[in-house]
mmCIF file of C-alpha atoms in Angstrom:
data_model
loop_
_atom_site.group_PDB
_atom_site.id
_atom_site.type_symbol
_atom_site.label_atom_id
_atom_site.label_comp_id
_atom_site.label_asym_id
_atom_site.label_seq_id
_atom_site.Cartn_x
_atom_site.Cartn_y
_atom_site.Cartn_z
ATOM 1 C CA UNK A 1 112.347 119.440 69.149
ATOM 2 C CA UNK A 2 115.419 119.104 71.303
ATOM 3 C CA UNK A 3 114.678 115.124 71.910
ATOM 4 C CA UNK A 4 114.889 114.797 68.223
ATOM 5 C CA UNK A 5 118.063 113.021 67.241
ATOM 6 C CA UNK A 6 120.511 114.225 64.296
ATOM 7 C CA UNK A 7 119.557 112.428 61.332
ATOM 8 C CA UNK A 8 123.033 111.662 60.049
ATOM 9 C CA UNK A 9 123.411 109.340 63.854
ATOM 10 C CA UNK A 10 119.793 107.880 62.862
ATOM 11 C CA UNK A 11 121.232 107.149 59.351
ATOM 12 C CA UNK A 12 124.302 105.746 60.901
ATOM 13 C CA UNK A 13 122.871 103.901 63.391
ATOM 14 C CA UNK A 14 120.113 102.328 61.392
ATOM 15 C CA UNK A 15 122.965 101.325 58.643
ATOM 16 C CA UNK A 16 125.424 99.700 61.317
ATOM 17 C CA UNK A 17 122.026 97.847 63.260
ATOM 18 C CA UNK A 18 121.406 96.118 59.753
ATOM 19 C CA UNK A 19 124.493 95.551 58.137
ATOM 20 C CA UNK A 20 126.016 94.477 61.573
ATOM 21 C CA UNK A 21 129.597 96.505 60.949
ATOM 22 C CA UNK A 22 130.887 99.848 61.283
ATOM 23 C CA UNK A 23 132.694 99.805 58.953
ATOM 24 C CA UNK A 24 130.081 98.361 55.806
ATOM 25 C CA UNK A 25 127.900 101.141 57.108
ATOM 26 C CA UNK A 26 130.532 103.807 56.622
ATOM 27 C CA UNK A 27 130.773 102.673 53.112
ATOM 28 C CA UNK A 28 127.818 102.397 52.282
ATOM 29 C CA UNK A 29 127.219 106.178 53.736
ATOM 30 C CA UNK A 30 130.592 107.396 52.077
ATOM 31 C CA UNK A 31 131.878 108.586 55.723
ATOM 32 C CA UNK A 32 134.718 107.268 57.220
ATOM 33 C CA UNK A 33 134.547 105.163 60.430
ATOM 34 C CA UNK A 34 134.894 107.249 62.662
ATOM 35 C CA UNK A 35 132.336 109.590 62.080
ATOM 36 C CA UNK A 36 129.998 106.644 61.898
ATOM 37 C CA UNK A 37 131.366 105.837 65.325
ATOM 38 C CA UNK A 38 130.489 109.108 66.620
ATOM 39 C CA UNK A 39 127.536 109.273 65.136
ATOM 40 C CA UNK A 40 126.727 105.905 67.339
ATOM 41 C CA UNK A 41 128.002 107.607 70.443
ATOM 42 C CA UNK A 42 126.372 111.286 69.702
ATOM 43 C CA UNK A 43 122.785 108.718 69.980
ATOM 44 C CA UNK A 44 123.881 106.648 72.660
ATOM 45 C CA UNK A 45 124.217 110.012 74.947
ATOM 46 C CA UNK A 46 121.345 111.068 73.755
ATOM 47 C CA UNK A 47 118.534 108.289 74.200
ATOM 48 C CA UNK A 48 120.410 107.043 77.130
ATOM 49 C CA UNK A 49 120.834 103.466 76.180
ATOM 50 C CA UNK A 50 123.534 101.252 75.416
ATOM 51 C CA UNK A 51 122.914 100.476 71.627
ATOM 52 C CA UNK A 52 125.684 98.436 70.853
ATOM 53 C CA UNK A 53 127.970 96.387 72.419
ATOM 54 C CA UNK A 54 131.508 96.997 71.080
ATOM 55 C CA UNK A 55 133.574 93.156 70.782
ATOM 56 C CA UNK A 56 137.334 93.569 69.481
ATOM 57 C CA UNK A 57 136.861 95.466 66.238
ATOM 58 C CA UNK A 58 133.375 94.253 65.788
ATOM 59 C CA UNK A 59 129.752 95.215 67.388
ATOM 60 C CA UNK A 60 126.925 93.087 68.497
ATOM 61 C CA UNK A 61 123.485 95.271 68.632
ATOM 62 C CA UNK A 62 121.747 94.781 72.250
ATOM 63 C CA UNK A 63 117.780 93.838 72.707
ATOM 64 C CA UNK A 64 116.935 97.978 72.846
ATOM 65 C CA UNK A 65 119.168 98.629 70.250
ATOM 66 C CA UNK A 66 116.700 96.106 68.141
ATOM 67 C CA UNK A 67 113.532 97.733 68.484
ATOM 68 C CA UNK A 68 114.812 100.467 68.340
ATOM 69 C CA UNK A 69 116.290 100.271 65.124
ATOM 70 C CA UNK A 70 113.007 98.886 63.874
ATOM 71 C CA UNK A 71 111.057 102.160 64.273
ATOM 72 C CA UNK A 72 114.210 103.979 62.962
ATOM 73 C CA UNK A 73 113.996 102.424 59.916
ATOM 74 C CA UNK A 74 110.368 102.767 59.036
ATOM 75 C CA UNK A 75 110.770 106.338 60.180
ATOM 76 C CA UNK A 76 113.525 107.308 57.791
ATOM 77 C CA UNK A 77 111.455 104.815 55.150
ATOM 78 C CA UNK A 78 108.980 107.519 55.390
ATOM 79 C CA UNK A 79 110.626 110.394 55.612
ATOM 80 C CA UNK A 80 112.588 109.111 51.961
ATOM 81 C CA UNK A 81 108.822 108.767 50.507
ATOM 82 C CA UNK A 82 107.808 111.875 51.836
ATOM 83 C CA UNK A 83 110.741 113.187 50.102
ATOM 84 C CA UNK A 84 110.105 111.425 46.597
ATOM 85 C CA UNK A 85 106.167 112.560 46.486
ATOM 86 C CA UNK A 86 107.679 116.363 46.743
ATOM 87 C CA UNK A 87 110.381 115.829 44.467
ATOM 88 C CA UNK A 88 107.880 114.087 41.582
ATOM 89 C CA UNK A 89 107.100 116.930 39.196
ATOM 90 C CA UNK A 90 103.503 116.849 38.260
ATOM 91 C CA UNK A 91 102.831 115.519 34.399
ATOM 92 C CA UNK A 92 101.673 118.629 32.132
ATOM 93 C CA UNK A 93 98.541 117.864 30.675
ATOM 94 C CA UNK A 94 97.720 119.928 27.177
ATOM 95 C CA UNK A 95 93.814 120.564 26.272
ATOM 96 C CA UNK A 96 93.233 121.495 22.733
ATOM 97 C CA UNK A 97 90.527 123.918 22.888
ATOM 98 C CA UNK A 98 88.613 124.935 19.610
ATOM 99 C CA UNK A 99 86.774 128.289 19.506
ATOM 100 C CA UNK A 100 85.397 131.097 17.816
ATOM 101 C CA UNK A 101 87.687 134.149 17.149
ATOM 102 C CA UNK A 102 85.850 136.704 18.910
ATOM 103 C CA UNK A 103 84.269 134.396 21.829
ATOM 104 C CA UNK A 104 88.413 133.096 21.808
ATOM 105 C CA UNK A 105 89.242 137.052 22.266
ATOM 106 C CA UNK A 106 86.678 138.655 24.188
ATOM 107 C CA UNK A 107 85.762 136.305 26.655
ATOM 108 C CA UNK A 108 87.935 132.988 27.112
ATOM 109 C CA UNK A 109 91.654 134.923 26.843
ATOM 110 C CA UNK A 110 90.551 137.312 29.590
ATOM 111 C CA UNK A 111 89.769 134.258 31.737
ATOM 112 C CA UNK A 112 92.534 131.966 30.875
ATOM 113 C CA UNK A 113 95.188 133.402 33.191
ATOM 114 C CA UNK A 114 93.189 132.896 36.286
ATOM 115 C CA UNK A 115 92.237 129.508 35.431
ATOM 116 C CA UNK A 116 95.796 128.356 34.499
ATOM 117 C CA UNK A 117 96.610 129.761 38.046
ATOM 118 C CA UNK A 118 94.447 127.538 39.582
ATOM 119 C CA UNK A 119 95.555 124.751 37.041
ATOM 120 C CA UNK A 120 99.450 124.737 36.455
ATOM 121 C CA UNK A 121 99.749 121.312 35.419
ATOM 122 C CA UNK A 122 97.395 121.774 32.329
ATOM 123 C CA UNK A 123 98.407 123.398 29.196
ATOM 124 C CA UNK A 124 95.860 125.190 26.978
ATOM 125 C CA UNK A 125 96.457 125.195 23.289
ATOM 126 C CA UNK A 126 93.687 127.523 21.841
ATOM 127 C CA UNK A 127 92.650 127.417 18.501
ATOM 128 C CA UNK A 128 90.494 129.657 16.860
ATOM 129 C CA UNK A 129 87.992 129.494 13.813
ATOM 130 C CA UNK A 130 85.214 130.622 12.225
ATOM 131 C CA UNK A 131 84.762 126.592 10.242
ATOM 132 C CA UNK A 132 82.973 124.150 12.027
ATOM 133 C CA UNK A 133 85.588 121.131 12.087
ATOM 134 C CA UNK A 134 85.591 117.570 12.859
ATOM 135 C CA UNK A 135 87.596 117.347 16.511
ATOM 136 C CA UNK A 136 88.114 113.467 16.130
ATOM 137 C CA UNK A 137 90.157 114.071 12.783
ATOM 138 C CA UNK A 138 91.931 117.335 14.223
ATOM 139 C CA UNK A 139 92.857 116.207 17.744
ATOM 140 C CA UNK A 140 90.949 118.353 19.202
ATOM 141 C CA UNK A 141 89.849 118.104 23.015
ATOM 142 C CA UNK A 142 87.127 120.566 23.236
ATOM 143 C CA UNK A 143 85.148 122.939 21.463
ATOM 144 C CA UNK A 144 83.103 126.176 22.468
ATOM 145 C CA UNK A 145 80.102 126.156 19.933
ATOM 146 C CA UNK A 146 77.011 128.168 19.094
ATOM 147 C CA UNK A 147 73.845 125.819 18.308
ATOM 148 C CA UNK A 148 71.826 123.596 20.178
ATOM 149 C CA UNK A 149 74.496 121.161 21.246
ATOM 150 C CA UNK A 150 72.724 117.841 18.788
ATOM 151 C CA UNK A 151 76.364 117.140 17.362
ATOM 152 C CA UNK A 152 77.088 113.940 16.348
ATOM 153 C CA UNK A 153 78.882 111.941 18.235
ATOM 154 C CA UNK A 154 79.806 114.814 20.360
ATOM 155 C CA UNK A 155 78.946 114.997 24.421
ATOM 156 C CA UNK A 156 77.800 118.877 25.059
ATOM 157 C CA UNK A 157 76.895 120.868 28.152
ATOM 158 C CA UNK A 158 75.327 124.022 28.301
ATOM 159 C CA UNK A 159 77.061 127.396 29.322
ATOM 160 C CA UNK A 160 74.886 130.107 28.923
ATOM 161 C CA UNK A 161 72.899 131.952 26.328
ATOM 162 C CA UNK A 162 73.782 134.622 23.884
ATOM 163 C CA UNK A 163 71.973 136.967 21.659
ATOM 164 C CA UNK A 164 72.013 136.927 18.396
ATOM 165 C CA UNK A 165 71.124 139.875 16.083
ATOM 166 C CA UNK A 166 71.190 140.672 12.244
ATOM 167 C CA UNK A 167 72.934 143.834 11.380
ATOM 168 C CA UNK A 168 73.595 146.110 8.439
ATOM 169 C CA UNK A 169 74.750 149.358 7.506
ATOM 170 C CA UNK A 170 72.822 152.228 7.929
ATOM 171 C CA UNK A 171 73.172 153.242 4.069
ATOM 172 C CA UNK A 172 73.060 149.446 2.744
ATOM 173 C CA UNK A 173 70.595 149.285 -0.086
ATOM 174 C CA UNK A 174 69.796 153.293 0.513
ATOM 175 C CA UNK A 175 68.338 152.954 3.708
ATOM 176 C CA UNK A 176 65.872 150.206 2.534
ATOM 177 C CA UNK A 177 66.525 147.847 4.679
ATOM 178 C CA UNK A 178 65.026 144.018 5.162
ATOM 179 C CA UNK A 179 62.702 143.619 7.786
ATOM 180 C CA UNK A 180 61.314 139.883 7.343
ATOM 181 C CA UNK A 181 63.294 136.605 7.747
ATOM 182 C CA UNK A 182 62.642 136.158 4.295
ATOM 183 C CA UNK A 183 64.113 139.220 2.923
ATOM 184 C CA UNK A 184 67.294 138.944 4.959
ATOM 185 C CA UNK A 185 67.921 135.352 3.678
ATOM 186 C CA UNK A 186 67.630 137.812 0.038
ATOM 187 C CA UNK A 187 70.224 140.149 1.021
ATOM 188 C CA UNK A 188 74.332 139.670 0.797
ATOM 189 C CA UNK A 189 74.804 138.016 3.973
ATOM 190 C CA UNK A 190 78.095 137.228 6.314
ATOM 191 C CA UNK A 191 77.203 134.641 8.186
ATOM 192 C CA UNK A 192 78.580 131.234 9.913
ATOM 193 C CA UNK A 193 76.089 128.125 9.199
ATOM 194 C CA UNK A 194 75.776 127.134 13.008
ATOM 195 C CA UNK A 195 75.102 130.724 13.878
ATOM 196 C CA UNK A 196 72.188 131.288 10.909
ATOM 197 C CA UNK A 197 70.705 127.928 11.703
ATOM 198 C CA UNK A 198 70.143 129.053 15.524
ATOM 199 C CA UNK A 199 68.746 132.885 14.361
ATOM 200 C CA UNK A 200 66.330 131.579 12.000
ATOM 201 C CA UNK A 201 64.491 128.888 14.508
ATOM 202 C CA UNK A 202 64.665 131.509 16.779
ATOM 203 C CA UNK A 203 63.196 133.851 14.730
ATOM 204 C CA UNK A 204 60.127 131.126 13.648
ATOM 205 C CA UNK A 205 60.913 129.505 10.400
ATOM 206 C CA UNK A 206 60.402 126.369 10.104
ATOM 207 C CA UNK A 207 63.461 124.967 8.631
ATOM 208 C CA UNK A 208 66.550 127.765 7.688
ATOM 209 C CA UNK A 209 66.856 129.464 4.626
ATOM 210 C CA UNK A 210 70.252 129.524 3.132
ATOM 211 C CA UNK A 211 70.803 132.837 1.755
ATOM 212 C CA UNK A 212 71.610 133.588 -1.741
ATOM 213 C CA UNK A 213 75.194 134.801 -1.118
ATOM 214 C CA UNK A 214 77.587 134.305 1.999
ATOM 215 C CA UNK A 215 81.538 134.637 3.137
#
């Protein structure tokens, strides 16, 4: 842009058109007077137009020199917003998100690189248990749960399905193993309570069984 003026003559001549002096403008811009007066000139040449007229040791700004000045100064009012919006750092916002440990592991951890690439202003503290706590009481933000999403004063959407299965070891109880609802709810279960509920109305029981033993 070889019409666009130097910014240190717009600055000058924008501070001498409203403070009226040379020389208040230089100190205000810690520069000494003469550079503000060659800043003056440096524009004069430039736009063609007589700016100021110069009367002993003071100057008097002409009619151009007035509007002009008027655009200047919205246009460097701008240009020192534009400059403030960059230099504002975006506030960090931290989500404490409550999980289980193998969902946490297996399928959120892989994720939550790309998403805090998209999402650099929000920090994700990740916790991670098998108990099914109260997030009011332990400041917690959000919560990935299994279950039908009828919590309690909790607002729940939907993310997808998953498959639930009871399993044992091939040699538990020599080979024996349960095969009815009933008889698994009999055996030495590990289980979580929000998991078991969901398996047995899923698997047609009217209400779930607690099993005789759990950990």
């Amino acid at each position: 842009m070889a019409d666009f003026p130097p910014v240190a003559s717009l600055r000058s001549f924008e501070a001498v058109a409203r403070l009226g002096s040379v020389t208040q403008a230089a100190h205000e811009m810690s520069v000494t007077h003469s550079a503000v007066s060659q800043h003056i000139k440096q524009l004069e040449a430039l736009v063609g137009v007589t700016l100021f007229i110069r009367h002993g040791r003071g100057v008097r700004i002409t009619e151009e020199g007035r509007l002009y000045a008027l655009q200047i100064r919205e246009a460097l009012q701008h240009i020192a917003d534009a400059t403030r919006m960059v230099q504002i750092k975006p506030r960090t916002l931290e989500v404490t998100l409550a999980t289980l440990p193998s969902f946490g592991c297996h399928w959120l951890l892989p994720r939550l690189a790309r998403f805090q690439a998209r999402h650099p202003q929000i920090a994700v503290r990740l916790l991670t248990s098998l108990a099914v706590i109260n997030l009011q009481q332990e400041g917690i933000d959000l919560a990935i749960r299994m279950g039908q999403g009828d919590w309690e004063g909790m607002e729940s959407r939907h993310l997808f399905a998953d498959e639930q299965l009871v399993v044992a070891a091939p040699g538990y109880r020599g080979g024996n193993l349960p095969t009815t609802p009933q008889a698994i709810a009999a055996s030495d279960i590990i289980f979580s309570m929000e998991s078991w509920n969901a398996w047995c109305s899923q698997a047609g029981l009217e209400k779930p069984i607690v099993p005789q033993a759990c950990a």
